[in-house]
Coordinates of C-alpha atoms in Angstrom, one line a residue:
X1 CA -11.2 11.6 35.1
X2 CA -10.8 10.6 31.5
X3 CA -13.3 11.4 28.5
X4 CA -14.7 8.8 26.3
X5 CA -12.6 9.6 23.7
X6 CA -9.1 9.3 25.4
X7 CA -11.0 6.2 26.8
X8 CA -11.2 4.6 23.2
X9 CA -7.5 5.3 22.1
X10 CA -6.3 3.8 25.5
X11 CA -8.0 0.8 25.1
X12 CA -7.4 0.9 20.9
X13 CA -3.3 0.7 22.6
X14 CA -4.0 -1.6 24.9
X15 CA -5.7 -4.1 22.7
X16 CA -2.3 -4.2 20.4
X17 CA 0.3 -4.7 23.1
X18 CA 1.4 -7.8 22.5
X19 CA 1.3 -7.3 18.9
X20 CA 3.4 -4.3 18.9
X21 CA 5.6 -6.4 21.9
X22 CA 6.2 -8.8 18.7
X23 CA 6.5 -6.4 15.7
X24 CA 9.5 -4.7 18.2
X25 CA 11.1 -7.8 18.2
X26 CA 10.8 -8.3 14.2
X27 CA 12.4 -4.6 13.8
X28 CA 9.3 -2.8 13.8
X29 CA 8.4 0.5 14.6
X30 CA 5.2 1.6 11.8
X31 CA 2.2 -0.1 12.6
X32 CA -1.9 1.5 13.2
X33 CA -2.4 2.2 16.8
X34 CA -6.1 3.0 16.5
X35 CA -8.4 2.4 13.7
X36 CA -11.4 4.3 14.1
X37 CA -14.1 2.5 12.1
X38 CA -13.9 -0.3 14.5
X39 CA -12.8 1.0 17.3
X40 CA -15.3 4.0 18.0
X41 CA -14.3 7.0 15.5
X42 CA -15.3 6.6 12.4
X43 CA -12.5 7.8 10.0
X44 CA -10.1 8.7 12.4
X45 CA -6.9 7.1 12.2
X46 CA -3.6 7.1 13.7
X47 CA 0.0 5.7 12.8
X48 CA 3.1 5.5 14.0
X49 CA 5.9 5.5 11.5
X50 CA 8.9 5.5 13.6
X51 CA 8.7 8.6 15.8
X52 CA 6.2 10.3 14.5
X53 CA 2.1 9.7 15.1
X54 CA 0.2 10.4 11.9
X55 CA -3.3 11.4 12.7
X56 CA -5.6 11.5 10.2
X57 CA -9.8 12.1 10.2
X58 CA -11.6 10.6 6.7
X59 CA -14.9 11.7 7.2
X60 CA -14.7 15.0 9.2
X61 CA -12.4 17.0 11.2
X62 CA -11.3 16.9 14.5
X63 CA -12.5 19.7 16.8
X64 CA -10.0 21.6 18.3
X65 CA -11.0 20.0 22.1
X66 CA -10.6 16.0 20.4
X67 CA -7.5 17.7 18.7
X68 CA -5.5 18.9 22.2
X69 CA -7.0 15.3 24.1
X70 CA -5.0 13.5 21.0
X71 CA -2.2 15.0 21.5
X72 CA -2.1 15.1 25.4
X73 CA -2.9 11.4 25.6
X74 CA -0.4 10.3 22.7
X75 CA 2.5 12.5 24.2
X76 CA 2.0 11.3 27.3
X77 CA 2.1 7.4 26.3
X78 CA 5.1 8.5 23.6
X79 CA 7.0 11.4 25.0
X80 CA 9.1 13.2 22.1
X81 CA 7.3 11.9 19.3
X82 CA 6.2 14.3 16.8
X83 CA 2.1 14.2 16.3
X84 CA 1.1 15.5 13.1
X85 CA -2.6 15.8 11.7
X86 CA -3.9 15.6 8.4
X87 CA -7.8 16.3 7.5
X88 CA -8.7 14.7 4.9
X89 CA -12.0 15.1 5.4
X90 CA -12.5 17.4 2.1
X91 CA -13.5 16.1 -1.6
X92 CA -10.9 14.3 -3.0
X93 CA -8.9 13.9 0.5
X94 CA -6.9 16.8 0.3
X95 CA -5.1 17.8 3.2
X96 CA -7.0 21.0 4.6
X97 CA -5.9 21.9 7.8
X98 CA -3.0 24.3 8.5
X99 CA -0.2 23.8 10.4
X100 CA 2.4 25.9 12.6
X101 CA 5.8 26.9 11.3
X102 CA 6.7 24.4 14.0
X103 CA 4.6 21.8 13.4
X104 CA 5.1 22.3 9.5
X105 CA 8.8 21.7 9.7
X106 CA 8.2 18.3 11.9
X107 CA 5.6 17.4 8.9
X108 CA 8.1 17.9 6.2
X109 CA 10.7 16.5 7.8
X110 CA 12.7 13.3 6.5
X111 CA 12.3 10.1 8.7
X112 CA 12.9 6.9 8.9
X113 CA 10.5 3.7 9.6
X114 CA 11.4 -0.1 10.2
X115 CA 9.3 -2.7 9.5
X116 CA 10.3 -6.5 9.6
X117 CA 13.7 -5.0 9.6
X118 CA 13.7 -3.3 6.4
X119 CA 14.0 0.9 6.6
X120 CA 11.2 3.0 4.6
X121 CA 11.7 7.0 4.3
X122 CA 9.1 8.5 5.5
X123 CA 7.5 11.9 5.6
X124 CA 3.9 12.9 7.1
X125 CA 3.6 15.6 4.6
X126 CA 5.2 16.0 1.1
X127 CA 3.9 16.7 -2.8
X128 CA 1.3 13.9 -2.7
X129 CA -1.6 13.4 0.1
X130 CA -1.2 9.4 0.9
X131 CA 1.4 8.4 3.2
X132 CA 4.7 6.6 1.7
X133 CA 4.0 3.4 3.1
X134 CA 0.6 1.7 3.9
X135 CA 0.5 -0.6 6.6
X136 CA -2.0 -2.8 6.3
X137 CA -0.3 -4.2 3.2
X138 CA 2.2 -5.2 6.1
X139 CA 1.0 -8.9 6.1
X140 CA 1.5 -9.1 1.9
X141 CA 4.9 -7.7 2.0
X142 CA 5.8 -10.5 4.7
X143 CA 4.7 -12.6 2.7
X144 CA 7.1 -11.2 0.0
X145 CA 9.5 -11.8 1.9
X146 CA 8.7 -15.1 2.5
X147 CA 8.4 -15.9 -1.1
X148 CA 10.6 -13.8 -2.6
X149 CA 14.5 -15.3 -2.3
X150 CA 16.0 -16.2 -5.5
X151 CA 13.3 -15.3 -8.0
X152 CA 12.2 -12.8 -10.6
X153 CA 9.7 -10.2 -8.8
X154 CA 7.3 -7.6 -10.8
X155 CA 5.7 -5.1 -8.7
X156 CA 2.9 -3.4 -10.4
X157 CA 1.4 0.1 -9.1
X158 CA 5.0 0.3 -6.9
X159 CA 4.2 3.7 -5.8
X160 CA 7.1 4.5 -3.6
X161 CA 8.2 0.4 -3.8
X162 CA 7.7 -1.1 -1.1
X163 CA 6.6 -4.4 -2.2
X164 CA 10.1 -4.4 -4.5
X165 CA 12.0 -3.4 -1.6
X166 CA 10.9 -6.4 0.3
X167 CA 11.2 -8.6 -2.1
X168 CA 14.9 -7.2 -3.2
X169 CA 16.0 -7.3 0.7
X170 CA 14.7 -10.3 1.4
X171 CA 17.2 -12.4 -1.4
X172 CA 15.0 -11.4 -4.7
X173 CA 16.9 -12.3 -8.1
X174 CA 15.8 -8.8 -9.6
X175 CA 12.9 -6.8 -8.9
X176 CA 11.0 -4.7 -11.3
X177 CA 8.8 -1.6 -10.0
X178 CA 6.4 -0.1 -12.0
X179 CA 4.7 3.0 -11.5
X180 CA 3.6 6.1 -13.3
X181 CA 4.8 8.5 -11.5
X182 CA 8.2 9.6 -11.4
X183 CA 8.2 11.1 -7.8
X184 CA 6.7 8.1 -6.5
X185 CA 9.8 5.9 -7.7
X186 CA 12.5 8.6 -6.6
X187 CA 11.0 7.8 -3.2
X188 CA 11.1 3.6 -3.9
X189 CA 15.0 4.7 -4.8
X190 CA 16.0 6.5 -1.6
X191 CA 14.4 3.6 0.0
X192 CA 17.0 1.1 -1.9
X193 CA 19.6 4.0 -0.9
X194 CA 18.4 3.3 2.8
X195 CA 18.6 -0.5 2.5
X196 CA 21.8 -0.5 0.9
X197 CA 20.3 -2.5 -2.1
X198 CA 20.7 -1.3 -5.7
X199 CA 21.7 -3.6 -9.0
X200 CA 18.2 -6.2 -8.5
X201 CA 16.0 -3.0 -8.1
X202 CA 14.7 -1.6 -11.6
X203 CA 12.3 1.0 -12.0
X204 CA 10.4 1.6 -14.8
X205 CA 8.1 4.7 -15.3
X206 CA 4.9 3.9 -17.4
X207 CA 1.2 3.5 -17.2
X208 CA 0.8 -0.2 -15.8
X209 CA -1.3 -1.3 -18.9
X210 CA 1.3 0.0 -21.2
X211 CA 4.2 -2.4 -18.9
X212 CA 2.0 -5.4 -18.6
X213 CA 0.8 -5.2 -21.7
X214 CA 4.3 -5.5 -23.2
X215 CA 5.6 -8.3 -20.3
X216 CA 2.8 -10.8 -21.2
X217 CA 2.9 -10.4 -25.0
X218 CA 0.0 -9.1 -25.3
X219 CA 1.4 -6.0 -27.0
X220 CA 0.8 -2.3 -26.3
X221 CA 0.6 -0.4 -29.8
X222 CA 1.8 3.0 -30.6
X223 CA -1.3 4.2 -32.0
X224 CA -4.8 2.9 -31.3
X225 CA -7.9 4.3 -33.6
X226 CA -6.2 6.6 -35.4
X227 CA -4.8 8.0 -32.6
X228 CA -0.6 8.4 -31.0
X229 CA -0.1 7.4 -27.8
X230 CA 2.1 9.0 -25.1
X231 CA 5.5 7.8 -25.1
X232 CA 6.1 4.6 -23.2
X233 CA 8.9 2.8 -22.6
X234 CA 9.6 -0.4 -24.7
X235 CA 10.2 -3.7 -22.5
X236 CA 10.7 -7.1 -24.2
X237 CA 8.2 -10.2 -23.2
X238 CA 9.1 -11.7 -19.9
X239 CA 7.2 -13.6 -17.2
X240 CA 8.3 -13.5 -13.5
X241 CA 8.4 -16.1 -10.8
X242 CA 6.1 -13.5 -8.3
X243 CA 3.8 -10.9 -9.7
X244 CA 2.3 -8.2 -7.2
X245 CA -1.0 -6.4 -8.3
X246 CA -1.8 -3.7 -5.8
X247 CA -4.0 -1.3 -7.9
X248 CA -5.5 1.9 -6.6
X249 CA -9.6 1.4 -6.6
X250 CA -10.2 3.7 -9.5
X251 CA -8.0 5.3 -12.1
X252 CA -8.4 6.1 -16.2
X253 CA -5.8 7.0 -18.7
X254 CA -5.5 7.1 -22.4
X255 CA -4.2 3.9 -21.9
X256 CA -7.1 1.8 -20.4
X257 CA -9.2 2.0 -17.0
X258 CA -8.6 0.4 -13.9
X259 CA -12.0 -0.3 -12.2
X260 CA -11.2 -2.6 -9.3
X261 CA -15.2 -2.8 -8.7
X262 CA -16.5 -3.5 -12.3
X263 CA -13.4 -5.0 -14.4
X264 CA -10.6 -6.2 -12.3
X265 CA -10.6 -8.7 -15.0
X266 CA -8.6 -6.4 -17.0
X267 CA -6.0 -5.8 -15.1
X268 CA -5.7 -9.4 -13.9
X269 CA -5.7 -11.1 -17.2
X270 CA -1.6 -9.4 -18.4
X271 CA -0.7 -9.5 -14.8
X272 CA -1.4 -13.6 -14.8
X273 CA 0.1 -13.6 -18.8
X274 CA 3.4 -12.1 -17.3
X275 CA 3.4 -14.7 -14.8
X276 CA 5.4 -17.9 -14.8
X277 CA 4.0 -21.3 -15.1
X278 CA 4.6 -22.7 -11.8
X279 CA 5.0 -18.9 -9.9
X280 CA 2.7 -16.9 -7.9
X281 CA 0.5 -14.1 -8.5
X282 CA -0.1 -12.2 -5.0
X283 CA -3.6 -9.6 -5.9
X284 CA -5.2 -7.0 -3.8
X285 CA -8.6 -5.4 -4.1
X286 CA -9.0 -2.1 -1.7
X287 CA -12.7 -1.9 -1.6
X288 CA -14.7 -2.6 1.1
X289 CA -18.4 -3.5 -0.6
X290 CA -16.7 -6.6 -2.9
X291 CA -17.4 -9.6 -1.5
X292 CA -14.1 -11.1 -1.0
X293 CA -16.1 -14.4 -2.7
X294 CA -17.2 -13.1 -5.3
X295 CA -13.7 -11.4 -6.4
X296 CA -11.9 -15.0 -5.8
X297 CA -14.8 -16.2 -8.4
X298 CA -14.3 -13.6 -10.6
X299 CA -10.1 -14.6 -10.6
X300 CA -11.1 -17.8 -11.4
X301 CA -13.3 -17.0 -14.2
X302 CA -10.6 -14.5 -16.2
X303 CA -8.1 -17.1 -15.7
X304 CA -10.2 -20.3 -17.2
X305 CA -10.2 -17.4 -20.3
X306 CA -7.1 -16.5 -20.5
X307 CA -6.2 -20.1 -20.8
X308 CA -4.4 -20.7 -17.3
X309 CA -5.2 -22.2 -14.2
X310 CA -5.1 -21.4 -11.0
X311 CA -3.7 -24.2 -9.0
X312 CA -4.3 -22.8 -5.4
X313 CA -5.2 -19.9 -3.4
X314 CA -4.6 -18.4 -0.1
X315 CA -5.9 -15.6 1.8
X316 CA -3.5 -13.4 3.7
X317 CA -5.5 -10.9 5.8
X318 CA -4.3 -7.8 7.3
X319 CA -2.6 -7.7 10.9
X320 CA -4.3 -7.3 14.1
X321 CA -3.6 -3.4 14.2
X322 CA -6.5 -3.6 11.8
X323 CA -9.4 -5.1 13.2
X324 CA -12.5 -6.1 11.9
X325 CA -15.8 -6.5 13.4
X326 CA -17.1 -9.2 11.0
X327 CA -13.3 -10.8 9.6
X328 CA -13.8 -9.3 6.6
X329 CA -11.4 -6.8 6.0
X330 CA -11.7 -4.0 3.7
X331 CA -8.4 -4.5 2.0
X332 CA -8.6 -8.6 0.3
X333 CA -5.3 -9.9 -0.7
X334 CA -5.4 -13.1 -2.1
X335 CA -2.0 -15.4 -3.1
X336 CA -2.7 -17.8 -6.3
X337 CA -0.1 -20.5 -7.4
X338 CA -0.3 -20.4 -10.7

């Protein structure tokens, strides 16, 4: 006789077999195979990314019983795969939970993940605490793809560049990533390595305000009030045919604040300056209490300023490995022909 809980992650896989029947055929092999919030454990969540399972709680830990009927019912329905967990149930989201030496060599382990035929190196532990690839931004990098071919891409908070290795594999003129963080953009180059792509992919390490600043002519000064600024790299004016914002929800630097709640506006405005008259801006917002009207409104309003208009709009909404129980997703991506 089953429990309740190995109840809800065998109905969570049955619910997405056709899906995953049709994500196989596109060359898939990452996608969420049960999404707690909706589908009866809150913060829980599991991934497959290739063969391994990532399993990881949000809001409080496994117990060592729902632990063992995790891992019984997943190796059971995907013998060999490698099931790690990750709680991230402590301030901040730092991983807390020990593993075995056995288990720990699994976690840290390089691997490899397909999705709509493009390969993404994956690891279930490394330096940083997020996975390498997020997968409900699946449905915006297909779209990507399906814009991409022939133009000029920008992809703004890159992280480990997915979004540019889309765009690059799927027939992109060149493809700039932009992203802080040096380790982040080593990964976004191993995945190039992976996909056999290299002279259309550029990376460039700087704060995002600092890069967009400098794209849309806006101009980022050396100094500001008296006071030197970190080094940045110089980039000449230039507006791209696709522009991907994906910011994080929350983040300050010297250089300015990203607040995806109370001034998206601000990050929006040299994101739609470095875009081309004519191209398309593709914008997500991560956080689950904005009204996805009321963001789209908000667009609208920063653009009318910044002297540009937004000629049309479409929603693309996460895939059906994350459901909703209203059809408002917590992750909005919106596509504006600009």
């Amino acid at each position: 006789m089953t429990s309740s809980f190995t109840d809800l992650l065998s109905a969570a896989l049955t619910a997405r077999s056709e899906l995953v029947a049709r994500l196989h055929a596109e060359q898939t092999d990452a996608y969420r195979m049960f999404h707690g919030s909706v589908e009866g454990v809150a913060g829980l969540t599991v991934d497959r990314y290739g063969n391994l399972l990532l399993v990881q709680s949000f809001h409080e830990p496994l117990t060592a019983e729902q632990l063992t009927e995790l891992e019984t019912f997943y190796h059971r329905s995907f013998p060999g795969f490698d099931i790690i967990y990750n709680d991230r149930s402590q301030p901040n989201s730092r991983i807390a939970n020990k593993l075995s030496n056995e288990q720990m060599d699994a976690a840290f382990e390089p691997r490899e993940a397909q999705e709509l035929g493009v390969t993404y190196r994956i690891q279930a532990r490394h330096a940083g605490q997020d996975p390498w690839l997020f997968l409900d931004l699946r449905a915006g990098r297909r779209r990507v793809m399906q814009e991409a071919a022939g133009k000029t891409v920008l992809n703004l908070f890159a992280y480990t560049c997915g979004v540019g290795i889309a765009a690059a594999k799927a027939g992109a003129k060149q493809v700039v990533n932009v992203d802080f963080a040096e380790s982040s953009l080593l990964v976004g180059k191993e995945n190039s390595r992976l996909n056999h792509l290299g002279h259309t992919l550029r990376y460039v390490e700087s704060d995002a305000f600092a890069a967009l600043r400098q794209y849309s002519g806006l101009g980022q000064p050396r100094v500001v009030r008296g006071k030197r600024l970190p080094p940045f790299p110089k980039l000449e004016k230039q507006q791209f045919d696709l522009v991907v914002l994906d910011p994080p929800r929350y983040s300050k630097s010297i250089f300015g604040v990203v607040d995806l709640v109370n001034d998206y506006s601000a990050l929006f405005k040299p994101a739609l300056l470095a875009t081309a008259e004519g191209g398309t801006l593709i914008c997500t917002n991560n956080v689950a209490s904005v009204d996805r009207q009321d963001w789209f409104d908000q667009l609208q309003r920063s653009a009318k300023k910044a002297g540009r208009e937004i000629r049309d709009m479409e929603w693309i909404t996460p895939e059906a490995d994350f459901p909703t129980l209203d059809g408002n997703p917590p992750l909005k991506i919106a596509l504006l022909r600009v």
